[in-house]
Tab-separated table of C-alpha atoms in Angstrom:
chain	number	residue	atom	x	y	z
A	1	MET	CA	-71.842	54.046	20.816
A	2	GLU	CA	-69.318	56.601	21.652
A	3	ASN	CA	-67.555	54.183	24.063
A	4	LYS	CA	-67.285	51.514	21.387
A	5	LYS	CA	-65.286	53.911	19.196
A	6	ASN	CA	-62.718	54.159	21.844
A	7	TYR	CA	-62.111	50.419	21.889
A	8	THR	CA	-58.931	49.313	20.056
A	9	SER	CA	-57.482	45.993	19.101
A	10	PRO	CA	-56.660	42.979	21.397
A	11	TYR	CA	-53.555	42.689	19.193
A	12	ASP	CA	-52.205	45.843	20.837
A	13	LEU	CA	-50.100	45.549	23.968
A	14	ASP	CA	-52.021	48.386	25.719
A	15	GLY	CA	-55.191	48.359	23.573
A	16	LYS	CA	-58.575	49.128	25.233
A	17	ILE	CA	-61.010	46.262	24.719
A	18	PRO	CA	-64.432	45.367	26.198
A	19	PHE	CA	-64.518	43.590	29.546
A	20	GLY	CA	-66.192	40.524	28.245
A	21	GLN	CA	-63.790	40.022	25.397
A	22	ALA	CA	-60.863	40.694	27.741
A	23	LEU	CA	-62.227	38.163	30.291
A	24	ALA	CA	-62.544	35.491	27.573
A	25	LEU	CA	-59.034	36.027	26.305
A	26	GLY	CA	-57.565	36.092	29.806
A	27	LEU	CA	-59.285	32.785	30.620
A	28	GLN	CA	-57.569	31.169	27.629
A	29	HIS	CA	-54.275	31.728	29.268
A	30	VAL	CA	-55.523	30.402	32.640
A	31	LEU	CA	-56.812	27.194	30.997
A	32	ALA	CA	-53.500	26.751	29.017
A	33	MET	CA	-51.402	26.698	32.199
A	34	PHE	CA	-53.599	25.706	35.051
A	35	VAL	CA	-52.803	22.012	35.224
A	36	GLY	CA	-49.096	22.643	34.569
A	37	ASN	CA	-49.058	25.193	37.413
A	38	LEU	CA	-50.263	22.484	39.990
A	39	THR	CA	-48.557	19.348	38.653
A	40	PRO	CA	-45.048	20.001	40.213
A	41	ILE	CA	-46.547	20.544	43.683
A	42	LEU	CA	-48.818	17.516	43.481
A	43	LEU	CA	-45.811	15.427	42.572
A	44	ILE	CA	-43.248	16.767	45.095
A	45	THR	CA	-45.737	16.988	48.066
A	46	GLY	CA	-47.107	13.594	47.310
A	47	PRO	CA	-46.338	10.249	49.042
A	48	LEU	CA	-43.464	9.401	46.523
A	49	TYR	CA	-41.294	12.262	47.867
A	50	CYS	CA	-42.113	14.701	50.683
A	51	ASP	CA	-45.370	13.060	51.685
A	52	LEU	CA	-46.850	16.156	53.311
A	53	GLU	CA	-50.100	16.020	55.228
A	54	HIS	CA	-53.142	16.471	53.282
A	55	GLY	CA	-54.025	19.806	54.802
A	56	ILE	CA	-50.545	21.255	54.061
A	57	GLN	CA	-50.683	20.067	50.506
A	58	ILE	CA	-54.073	21.649	49.962
A	59	ALA	CA	-52.797	24.979	51.318
A	60	ILE	CA	-49.812	24.948	49.084
A	61	ILE	CA	-51.918	24.139	45.998
A	62	GLN	CA	-54.119	27.056	46.972
A	63	ASN	CA	-51.114	29.360	47.397
A	64	ALA	CA	-49.773	28.259	43.978
A	65	MET	CA	-52.662	29.639	42.140
A	66	LEU	CA	-52.489	32.945	44.160
A	67	ILE	CA	-48.693	33.354	43.460
A	68	ALA	CA	-49.011	32.656	39.861
A	69	GLY	CA	-51.550	35.435	39.505
A	70	LEU	CA	-49.645	37.931	41.529
A	71	VAL	CA	-46.337	37.322	39.801
A	72	THR	CA	-48.062	37.583	36.404
A	73	LEU	CA	-49.356	40.863	37.308
A	74	VAL	CA	-45.828	41.957	38.191
A	75	GLN	CA	-44.628	40.915	34.692
A	76	LEU	CA	-47.465	42.742	33.087
A	77	PHE	CA	-47.248	46.067	34.976
A	78	THR	CA	-43.876	45.971	36.706
A	79	ILE	CA	-42.585	47.051	40.082
A	80	GLY	CA	-39.725	49.353	39.226
A	81	PRO	CA	-37.286	47.511	37.023
A	82	VAL	CA	-38.888	44.152	37.976
A	83	GLY	CA	-41.233	42.916	35.335
A	84	ALA	CA	-41.130	43.091	31.463
A	85	LYS	CA	-44.371	44.792	30.642
A	86	LEU	CA	-45.047	41.930	28.406
A	87	PRO	CA	-47.837	39.372	28.197
A	88	ILE	CA	-45.828	36.721	30.176
A	89	VAL	CA	-47.838	34.313	32.337
A	90	MET	CA	-46.083	32.953	35.323
A	91	GLY	CA	-46.580	29.679	37.217
A	92	THR	CA	-44.999	26.847	39.160
A	93	SER	CA	-41.952	25.625	37.174
A	94	SER	CA	-41.752	21.938	36.178
A	95	GLY	CA	-38.148	22.456	35.433
A	96	PHE	CA	-37.300	22.135	39.145
A	97	ILE	CA	-39.034	18.761	39.603
A	98	GLY	CA	-35.819	16.801	39.053
A	99	VAL	CA	-33.715	18.652	41.514
A	100	ALA	CA	-36.552	18.811	43.892
A	101	GLN	CA	-36.818	14.996	43.724
A	102	SER	CA	-33.129	14.608	44.260
A	103	ILE	CA	-33.074	17.001	47.361
A	104	SER	CA	-36.059	15.318	48.924
A	105	GLN	CA	-34.397	11.820	48.557
A	106	ILE	CA	-31.146	13.141	49.936
A	107	MET	CA	-32.807	14.674	52.977
A	108	GLY	CA	-35.114	11.780	53.635
A	109	GLY	CA	-38.399	13.452	52.572
A	110	GLY	CA	-41.109	14.754	54.748
A	111	VAL	CA	-41.609	18.334	56.016
A	112	LEU	CA	-37.876	18.814	56.622
A	113	ALA	CA	-36.981	18.143	53.029
A	114	TYR	CA	-39.805	20.420	51.753
A	115	GLY	CA	-38.602	23.169	54.150
A	116	ALA	CA	-35.133	22.906	52.675
A	117	LEU	CA	-36.671	23.242	49.209
A	118	MET	CA	-38.306	26.434	50.356
A	119	GLY	CA	-35.142	27.812	51.937
A	120	ALA	CA	-33.161	26.924	48.714
A	121	SER	CA	-35.884	28.580	46.635
A	122	LEU	CA	-35.525	31.844	48.612
A	123	ILE	CA	-31.784	31.999	48.154
A	124	GLY	CA	-31.958	30.838	44.569
A	125	GLY	CA	-34.744	33.316	43.652
A	126	LEU	CA	-32.705	36.220	45.084
A	127	PHE	CA	-29.685	34.900	43.163
A	128	GLU	CA	-31.630	34.944	39.866
A	129	CYS	CA	-33.015	38.335	40.679
A	130	VAL	CA	-29.410	39.710	40.907
A	131	LEU	CA	-28.420	37.778	37.895
A	132	GLY	CA	-31.236	39.409	35.906
A	133	PHE	CA	-29.526	42.755	36.305
A	134	CYS	CA	-26.421	41.354	34.617
A	135	ILE	CA	-28.359	40.456	31.518
A	136	LYS	CA	-27.642	43.751	29.689
A	137	PRO	CA	-23.870	43.295	29.457
A	138	LEU	CA	-24.402	39.727	28.496
A	139	ARG	CA	-26.916	40.566	25.755
A	140	ARG	CA	-24.367	40.300	23.020
A	141	PHE	CA	-24.093	36.627	23.660
A	142	PHE	CA	-27.846	36.303	22.766
A	143	PRO	CA	-28.216	37.380	19.133
A	144	SER	CA	-31.325	36.236	17.257
A	145	VAL	CA	-29.701	32.962	16.011
A	146	VAL	CA	-29.100	31.990	19.721
A	147	THR	CA	-32.566	33.238	21.075
A	148	GLY	CA	-34.204	31.584	18.223
A	149	THR	CA	-32.515	28.350	18.782
A	150	VAL	CA	-33.501	28.502	22.462
A	151	VAL	CA	-37.242	29.158	21.497
A	152	MET	CA	-37.143	26.334	19.019
A	153	SER	CA	-35.878	24.032	21.817
A	154	ILE	CA	-38.526	25.222	24.201
A	155	GLY	CA	-41.227	24.288	21.501
A	156	LEU	CA	-39.632	21.002	20.771
A	157	SER	CA	-39.551	20.049	24.415
A	158	LEU	CA	-43.233	20.849	24.746
A	159	ILE	CA	-44.480	18.960	21.782
A	160	ALA	CA	-44.087	15.558	23.442
A	161	VAL	CA	-45.969	17.060	26.414
A	162	GLY	CA	-48.787	18.261	24.177
A	163	ILE	CA	-49.198	14.933	22.355
A	164	ASN	CA	-49.162	13.069	25.756
A	165	SER	CA	-52.054	15.213	26.863
A	166	PHE	CA	-53.650	14.549	23.503
A	167	GLY	CA	-53.750	10.908	24.192
A	168	GLY	CA	-55.144	11.346	27.738
A	169	GLY	CA	-51.997	11.475	29.841
A	170	ASN	CA	-49.818	8.508	30.172
A	171	THR	CA	-50.474	8.143	33.926
A	172	ASN	CA	-53.786	6.532	33.087
A	173	GLY	CA	-54.307	3.010	31.631
A	174	ASP	CA	-56.494	4.294	28.855
A	175	PHE	CA	-53.786	6.465	27.328
A	176	GLY	CA	-54.259	6.636	23.582
A	177	SER	CA	-57.754	5.124	23.773
A	178	LEU	CA	-60.234	6.052	21.004
A	179	PRO	CA	-62.396	8.326	23.324
A	180	ASN	CA	-59.338	10.266	24.263
A	181	LEU	CA	-58.129	10.783	20.741
A	182	PHE	CA	-61.639	11.592	19.624
A	183	VAL	CA	-61.909	14.290	22.380
A	184	GLY	CA	-58.496	15.771	21.428
A	185	THR	CA	-59.247	15.753	17.809
A	186	VAL	CA	-62.593	17.502	18.188
A	187	VAL	CA	-61.089	20.167	20.418
A	188	LEU	CA	-58.320	20.821	17.856
A	189	VAL	CA	-60.759	20.864	14.843
A	190	VAL	CA	-63.069	23.209	16.555
A	191	ILE	CA	-60.166	25.606	17.407
A	192	ILE	CA	-58.975	25.583	13.727
A	193	LEU	CA	-62.497	26.216	12.479
A	194	LEU	CA	-63.224	28.986	14.898
A	195	LYS	CA	-59.830	30.611	14.396
A	196	HIS	CA	-59.933	30.715	10.518
A	197	PHE	CA	-63.594	30.663	9.612
A	198	THR	CA	-65.263	33.010	12.074
A	199	LYS	CA	-64.713	36.591	13.127
A	200	GLY	CA	-64.902	38.467	16.435
A	201	ILE	CA	-64.668	36.953	19.843
A	202	THR	CA	-65.095	33.314	18.535
A	203	SER	CA	-61.997	33.700	16.403
A	204	THR	CA	-59.759	35.496	19.002
A	205	ALA	CA	-60.932	33.337	21.841
A	206	SER	CA	-60.953	30.043	19.812
A	207	ILE	CA	-58.887	28.194	22.456
A	208	LEU	CA	-61.383	29.032	25.141
A	209	PHE	CA	-64.410	27.928	23.146
A	210	GLY	CA	-62.574	24.860	21.916
A	211	ILE	CA	-61.929	23.840	25.529
A	212	ILE	CA	-65.540	24.528	26.504
A	213	ILE	CA	-66.797	22.324	23.656
A	214	GLY	CA	-64.387	19.701	25.079
A	215	TYR	CA	-65.937	19.839	28.482
A	216	ILE	CA	-69.448	19.620	26.904
A	217	LEU	CA	-68.330	16.617	24.675
A	218	CYS	CA	-66.875	14.752	27.704
A	219	ALA	CA	-70.131	15.305	29.667
A	220	VAL	CA	-72.256	13.944	26.721
A	221	MET	CA	-69.845	10.981	26.139
A	222	ALA	CA	-70.285	10.020	29.747
A	223	LEU	CA	-74.021	9.501	29.198
A	224	ILE	CA	-73.555	7.065	26.274
A	225	LEU	CA	-70.136	5.357	26.760
A	226	PRO	CA	-68.661	3.261	29.573
A	227	THR	CA	-66.917	5.504	32.047
A	228	THR	CA	-64.701	2.825	33.662
A	229	TYR	CA	-62.200	0.247	32.463
A	230	THR	CA	-60.437	-2.791	33.891
A	231	MET	CA	-56.734	-3.216	34.062
A	232	ILE	CA	-54.400	-5.623	35.784
A	233	ASP	CA	-52.413	-4.182	38.818
A	234	ALA	CA	-48.730	-4.627	38.108
A	235	LYS	CA	-47.998	-5.372	41.913
A	236	THR	CA	-50.845	-7.612	42.878
A	237	GLY	CA	-51.882	-9.138	39.524
A	238	GLU	CA	-55.492	-8.487	40.438
A	239	GLU	CA	-58.122	-6.763	38.205
A	240	VAL	CA	-58.702	-3.054	39.167
A	241	ILE	CA	-61.551	-0.857	37.884
A	242	LYS	CA	-60.556	2.711	36.980
A	243	THR	CA	-62.359	5.778	35.758
A	244	CYS	CA	-61.590	6.744	32.164
A	245	SER	CA	-59.275	9.857	31.976
A	246	TRP	CA	-61.765	11.759	29.890
A	247	VAL	CA	-64.555	11.708	32.498
A	248	LEU	CA	-65.310	14.987	34.303
A	249	ASN	CA	-64.698	14.480	38.079
A	250	TRP	CA	-67.676	16.510	39.444
A	251	ASP	CA	-67.040	14.966	42.908
A	252	SER	CA	-63.916	17.021	43.244
A	253	VAL	CA	-65.888	20.225	42.585
A	254	ALA	CA	-68.602	19.235	45.067
A	255	SER	CA	-66.129	18.462	47.790
A	256	ALA	CA	-64.161	21.638	47.382
A	257	GLY	CA	-64.724	24.529	49.712
A	258	TRP	CA	-66.358	27.843	48.726
A	259	PHE	CA	-63.828	30.149	50.394
A	260	ALA	CA	-60.354	29.819	52.023
A	261	VAL	CA	-57.738	32.320	53.169
A	262	PRO	CA	-54.223	31.611	51.781
A	263	ASN	CA	-51.875	30.246	54.409
A	264	LEU	CA	-48.484	32.034	54.803
A	265	MET	CA	-45.579	29.708	55.685
A	266	PRO	CA	-47.360	26.436	55.600
A	267	VAL	CA	-43.942	24.773	56.312
A	268	HIS	CA	-40.763	26.252	58.126
A	269	MET	CA	-37.818	27.051	55.978
A	270	VAL	CA	-34.621	25.133	56.404
A	271	PHE	CA	-31.279	26.375	54.999
A	272	ASP	CA	-29.094	23.481	53.829
A	273	LEU	CA	-26.195	23.623	51.397
A	274	ARG	CA	-27.245	20.217	50.013
A	275	ALA	CA	-30.379	21.859	48.729
A	276	ILE	CA	-29.179	25.423	48.100
A	277	LEU	CA	-26.368	24.610	45.649
A	278	PRO	CA	-28.224	22.395	43.194
A	279	MET	CA	-31.112	24.899	43.329
A	280	ILE	CA	-28.853	27.776	42.378
A	281	ILE	CA	-27.716	25.830	39.368
A	282	MET	CA	-31.303	25.249	38.341
A	283	PHE	CA	-32.066	28.959	38.698
A	284	ILE	CA	-29.328	29.785	36.203
A	285	VAL	CA	-31.007	27.202	33.893
A	286	THR	CA	-34.459	28.770	34.367
A	287	ALA	CA	-33.020	32.212	33.607
A	288	VAL	CA	-31.875	30.990	30.191
A	289	GLU	CA	-35.340	29.587	29.563
A	290	THR	CA	-36.920	32.778	30.590
A	291	ILE	CA	-34.743	34.676	28.088
A	292	GLY	CA	-36.010	32.290	25.404
A	293	ASP	CA	-39.713	32.726	26.556
A	294	THR	CA	-39.372	36.541	26.468
A	295	ALA	CA	-37.916	36.377	22.989
A	296	GLY	CA	-40.632	34.016	21.887
A	297	VAL	CA	-43.329	36.389	23.186
A	298	THR	CA	-41.910	39.437	21.467
A	299	GLU	CA	-41.235	37.733	18.219
A	300	GLY	CA	-44.423	35.636	18.198
A	301	GLY	CA	-46.754	38.265	19.447
A	302	LEU	CA	-45.068	41.563	18.641
A	303	GLY	CA	-42.943	40.713	15.653
A	304	ARG	CA	-39.737	42.108	17.109
A	305	ASN	CA	-36.777	41.268	19.325
A	306	ALA	CA	-36.909	41.674	23.067
A	307	THR	CA	-35.269	44.810	24.372
A	308	ASP	CA	-32.644	44.932	27.080
A	309	SER	CA	-35.002	46.189	29.725
A	310	GLU	CA	-37.602	43.552	28.873
A	311	LEU	CA	-35.098	40.760	29.318
A	312	VAL	CA	-33.920	42.314	32.635
A	313	GLY	CA	-37.411	42.833	33.875
A	314	SER	CA	-38.568	39.235	32.964
A	315	VAL	CA	-35.649	37.468	34.544
A	316	THR	CA	-35.711	39.633	37.758
A	317	ALA	CA	-39.467	38.949	38.036
A	318	ASP	CA	-38.729	35.294	37.691
A	319	GLY	CA	-36.246	35.384	40.655
A	320	LEU	CA	-38.231	37.711	42.828
A	321	GLY	CA	-41.443	35.760	42.191
A	322	SER	CA	-39.776	32.544	43.213
A	323	ALA	CA	-38.357	34.108	46.408
A	324	VAL	CA	-41.813	35.463	47.354
A	325	ALA	CA	-43.366	32.103	46.439
A	326	SER	CA	-41.089	30.271	48.976
A	327	PHE	CA	-42.811	32.153	51.731
A	328	PHE	CA	-46.045	30.576	50.712
A	329	GLY	CA	-44.668	27.063	50.352
A	330	VAL	CA	-44.774	27.207	46.557
A	331	LEU	CA	-42.005	25.842	44.348
A	332	PRO	CA	-40.158	28.319	42.133
A	333	ASN	CA	-42.154	30.388	39.570
A	334	THR	CA	-41.130	30.919	36.011
A	335	SER	CA	-42.541	32.020	32.714
A	336	PHE	CA	-44.791	29.522	31.192
A	337	SER	CA	-43.899	28.351	27.717
A	338	GLN	CA	-47.489	27.027	27.120
A	339	ASN	CA	-48.597	30.594	27.205
A	340	VAL	CA	-45.705	31.747	24.910
A	341	GLY	CA	-47.257	29.255	22.434
A	342	LEU	CA	-50.696	30.745	23.010
A	343	VAL	CA	-49.412	34.249	22.192
A	344	GLY	CA	-47.640	32.973	19.157
A	345	MET	CA	-50.711	31.140	17.821
A	346	THR	CA	-53.329	33.854	18.550
A	347	LYS	CA	-51.144	37.047	18.431
A	348	ILE	CA	-53.268	38.335	21.481
A	349	VAL	CA	-50.914	40.381	23.502
A	350	ASN	CA	-53.252	42.693	25.295
A	351	ARG	CA	-52.021	43.289	28.838
A	352	TYR	CA	-55.449	44.132	30.188
A	353	ALA	CA	-56.863	40.770	28.925
A	354	ILE	CA	-54.116	38.737	30.395
A	355	SER	CA	-54.301	40.741	33.683
A	356	LEU	CA	-57.901	39.539	34.017
A	357	GLY	CA	-56.654	36.008	33.717
A	358	ALA	CA	-54.151	36.743	36.434
A	359	VAL	CA	-56.964	38.049	38.638
A	360	PHE	CA	-58.873	34.887	37.951
A	361	LEU	CA	-55.998	32.876	39.234
A	362	ILE	CA	-55.834	34.993	42.331
A	363	LEU	CA	-59.633	34.313	42.821
A	364	CYS	CA	-58.914	30.625	42.491
A	365	GLY	CA	-56.604	30.865	45.402
A	366	PHE	CA	-59.447	32.193	47.519
A	367	PHE	CA	-62.245	30.125	46.074
A	368	PRO	CA	-61.236	26.398	45.885
A	369	LYS	CA	-64.488	25.401	44.151
A	370	LEU	CA	-63.674	27.629	41.249
A	371	ALA	CA	-60.143	26.039	41.136
A	372	ALA	CA	-61.563	22.525	41.129
A	373	LEU	CA	-63.862	23.289	38.231
A	374	ILE	CA	-60.738	23.991	35.986
A	375	ARG	CA	-58.450	21.362	37.603
A	376	MET	CA	-60.882	18.560	36.616
A	377	MET	CA	-60.204	19.374	32.907
A	378	PRO	CA	-59.415	16.044	31.098
A	379	GLN	CA	-55.892	15.910	29.703
A	380	SER	CA	-57.315	15.139	26.227
A	381	VAL	CA	-59.255	18.357	26.182
A	382	LEU	CA	-56.174	20.434	27.106
A	383	GLY	CA	-54.063	18.306	24.503
A	384	GLY	CA	-56.368	19.269	21.685
A	385	ALA	CA	-55.251	22.869	22.139
A	386	ALA	CA	-51.710	22.113	23.239
A	387	VAL	CA	-50.416	20.258	20.145
A	388	MET	CA	-51.051	23.454	18.082
A	389	MET	CA	-49.924	25.935	20.656
A	390	PHE	CA	-46.579	24.224	21.389
A	391	ALA	CA	-45.795	23.735	17.703
A	392	SER	CA	-46.351	27.511	17.240
A	393	ILE	CA	-43.356	28.085	19.536
A	394	VAL	CA	-41.106	26.113	17.151
A	395	VAL	CA	-42.361	28.459	14.270
A	396	SER	CA	-41.541	31.584	16.273
A	397	GLY	CA	-38.075	30.254	16.934
A	398	MET	CA	-37.645	29.657	13.286
A	399	LYS	CA	-38.661	33.225	12.490
A	400	LEU	CA	-36.128	34.483	15.028
A	401	VAL	CA	-33.326	32.313	13.530
A	402	THR	CA	-33.997	33.478	9.975
A	403	GLN	CA	-34.762	37.209	10.603
A	404	ASP	CA	-31.121	38.231	9.702
A	405	GLY	CA	-30.866	35.833	6.836
A	406	VAL	CA	-29.625	32.221	6.755
A	407	ASP	CA	-26.070	31.441	5.820
A	408	ASN	CA	-23.879	28.371	6.421
A	409	ARG	CA	-22.795	29.854	9.748
A	410	VAL	CA	-26.466	30.033	10.892
A	411	VAL	CA	-27.178	26.510	9.600
A	412	THR	CA	-24.170	25.141	11.508
A	413	ILE	CA	-25.078	26.787	14.826
A	414	VAL	CA	-28.640	25.739	14.682
A	415	SER	CA	-27.961	22.245	13.433
A	416	VAL	CA	-25.377	21.448	16.059
A	417	ALA	CA	-27.324	23.125	18.926
A	418	ILE	CA	-30.470	21.270	18.082
A	419	GLY	CA	-28.829	17.982	17.121
A	420	LEU	CA	-26.317	17.640	19.822
A	421	GLY	CA	-27.450	20.136	22.490
A	422	TYR	CA	-31.175	19.474	22.487
A	423	GLY	CA	-30.556	15.693	21.690
A	424	LEU	CA	-28.423	15.271	24.808
A	425	GLY	CA	-31.274	16.785	26.957
A	426	ALA	CA	-34.114	15.076	25.205
A	427	ASN	CA	-32.436	11.698	25.573
A	428	SER	CA	-30.773	12.233	29.027
A	429	SER	CA	-30.058	8.522	29.600
A	430	VAL	CA	-26.906	9.055	27.427
A	431	LEU	CA	-25.641	11.146	30.398
A	432	GLN	CA	-26.210	8.360	33.039
A	433	PHE	CA	-22.442	7.953	33.847
A	434	MET	CA	-21.809	11.635	34.143
A	435	PRO	CA	-21.643	13.452	37.541
A	436	GLN	CA	-25.093	14.432	39.038
A	437	ALA	CA	-24.379	18.173	38.470
A	438	VAL	CA	-23.978	17.594	34.697
A	439	GLN	CA	-27.090	15.537	34.623
A	440	LEU	CA	-29.065	18.294	36.379
A	441	ILE	CA	-27.853	20.984	33.907
A	442	PHE	CA	-27.917	19.023	30.657
A	443	GLY	CA	-30.568	16.473	31.372
A	444	GLY	CA	-34.337	16.909	30.972
A	445	SER	CA	-35.856	19.193	28.317
A	446	GLY	CA	-32.721	19.860	26.249
A	447	ILE	CA	-33.237	23.594	26.291
A	448	VAL	CA	-30.152	24.525	28.210
A	449	PRO	CA	-27.664	22.293	26.460
A	450	ALA	CA	-29.047	23.629	23.148
A	451	ALA	CA	-28.592	27.214	24.394
A	452	LEU	CA	-25.023	26.593	25.655
A	453	VAL	CA	-23.973	25.027	22.366
A	454	ALA	CA	-25.592	27.875	20.381
A	455	ILE	CA	-23.827	30.615	22.564
A	456	VAL	CA	-20.346	28.845	22.214
A	457	LEU	CA	-20.737	28.298	18.450
A	458	ASN	CA	-21.847	31.929	17.919
A	459	VAL	CA	-18.700	33.046	19.703
A	460	VAL	CA	-16.323	30.627	18.003
A	461	ILE	CA	-17.532	30.572	14.362
A	462	PRO	CA	-16.659	33.868	12.627
A	463	LYS	CA	-19.273	35.698	10.640
A	464	GLU	CA	-19.028	35.356	6.872
A	465	GLU	CA	-17.396	38.284	5.027
A	466	LYS	CA	-20.666	39.578	3.454
A	467	GLU	CA	-22.061	40.248	6.979
A	468	LYS	CA	-19.170	42.357	8.107
A	469	LYS	CA	-19.692	46.100	7.713
């Protein structure tokens, strides 16, 4: 009984909580980011781009989980000035997919192209690490109206991803099918009910329990519903039988090994300016996103602005983590906005809990069967949690924007940044006749163009008289 009295709240950054509760809360973060951590690697190492050997691809996937866990621990507990001491979860960045695809095409794909990506990641990561130490003098360009706009843009960019998962993932022919929508809806309803109508661990770990219910529901549905569907192959015109996307792939778990040692340097680095220059541009972009994620975590979870040291620590950890990842054949690492949404939704900021999630990721790097169990999660199960998590990031951004009051100046900055800046990125086809460098910076998620517009307008538009002291 005496030990129980020493426990504090999971809503405290350094609070002491029971191991079981901490593990459950940490697993929530792993489940939120696991698929997103592996997707960029599966895409770039696959046959469409670098087409690496199966053994090399598996080794890189294994390393991606290990690196994500290790760099998350650095963010949580720091190494000197590197790391923010905040509940920031790290993982393989999907923001680099576009530039990685471009580089692989320019260099003809294969191991050579992937080696060039790793060489560029090393240089770019070190560049971002140096850039991180310059954040403090640049802090005046990131007041709450700018960081809030960036956070809102991050949330808006993820909402489409969340609803895509909710429908089962549009890579499958059964996207938007009734079973997929049913699974996503059940998971979402379970999370809401547990979050607001129960207390204790079922409330604080509502995301984890919602996803577990989703797994169980999919297993039950497989017993009573058809698990395959027929579609017409676009190339051959023949009928093809495919497995429904909500079906649990137990074969992948059975075929996965029990233990494997991570493989350092699965590909040899190649240093080529054709890869290094566009990668450096993207590392500047990801630094802006990391600033937004850090602001989102501190506002959504701690109810305050990020400090200079936290911004410096988070960006430098971003860069150093990406540099280290390159030695393991892993694409650049960055803060995961999915987990920013989870923090904003649950208010769980306990570093001990999230560190257990990071340790679990590291274990997945050594035990492939454990990783396969999570990797088989149907998209609609994840989507049931994602639609709510991602929208909560937008709410956090709104709070940041409005914390110093809303006047005509703020309305103009946010309106133009979201309307023009985010709009350009969200509908990147409008930039199709612009130089490739412009498309890389402004195309895609819309986060960076929104940030740049907000920064410029914040400098150009004078503050109203009543704000001046």
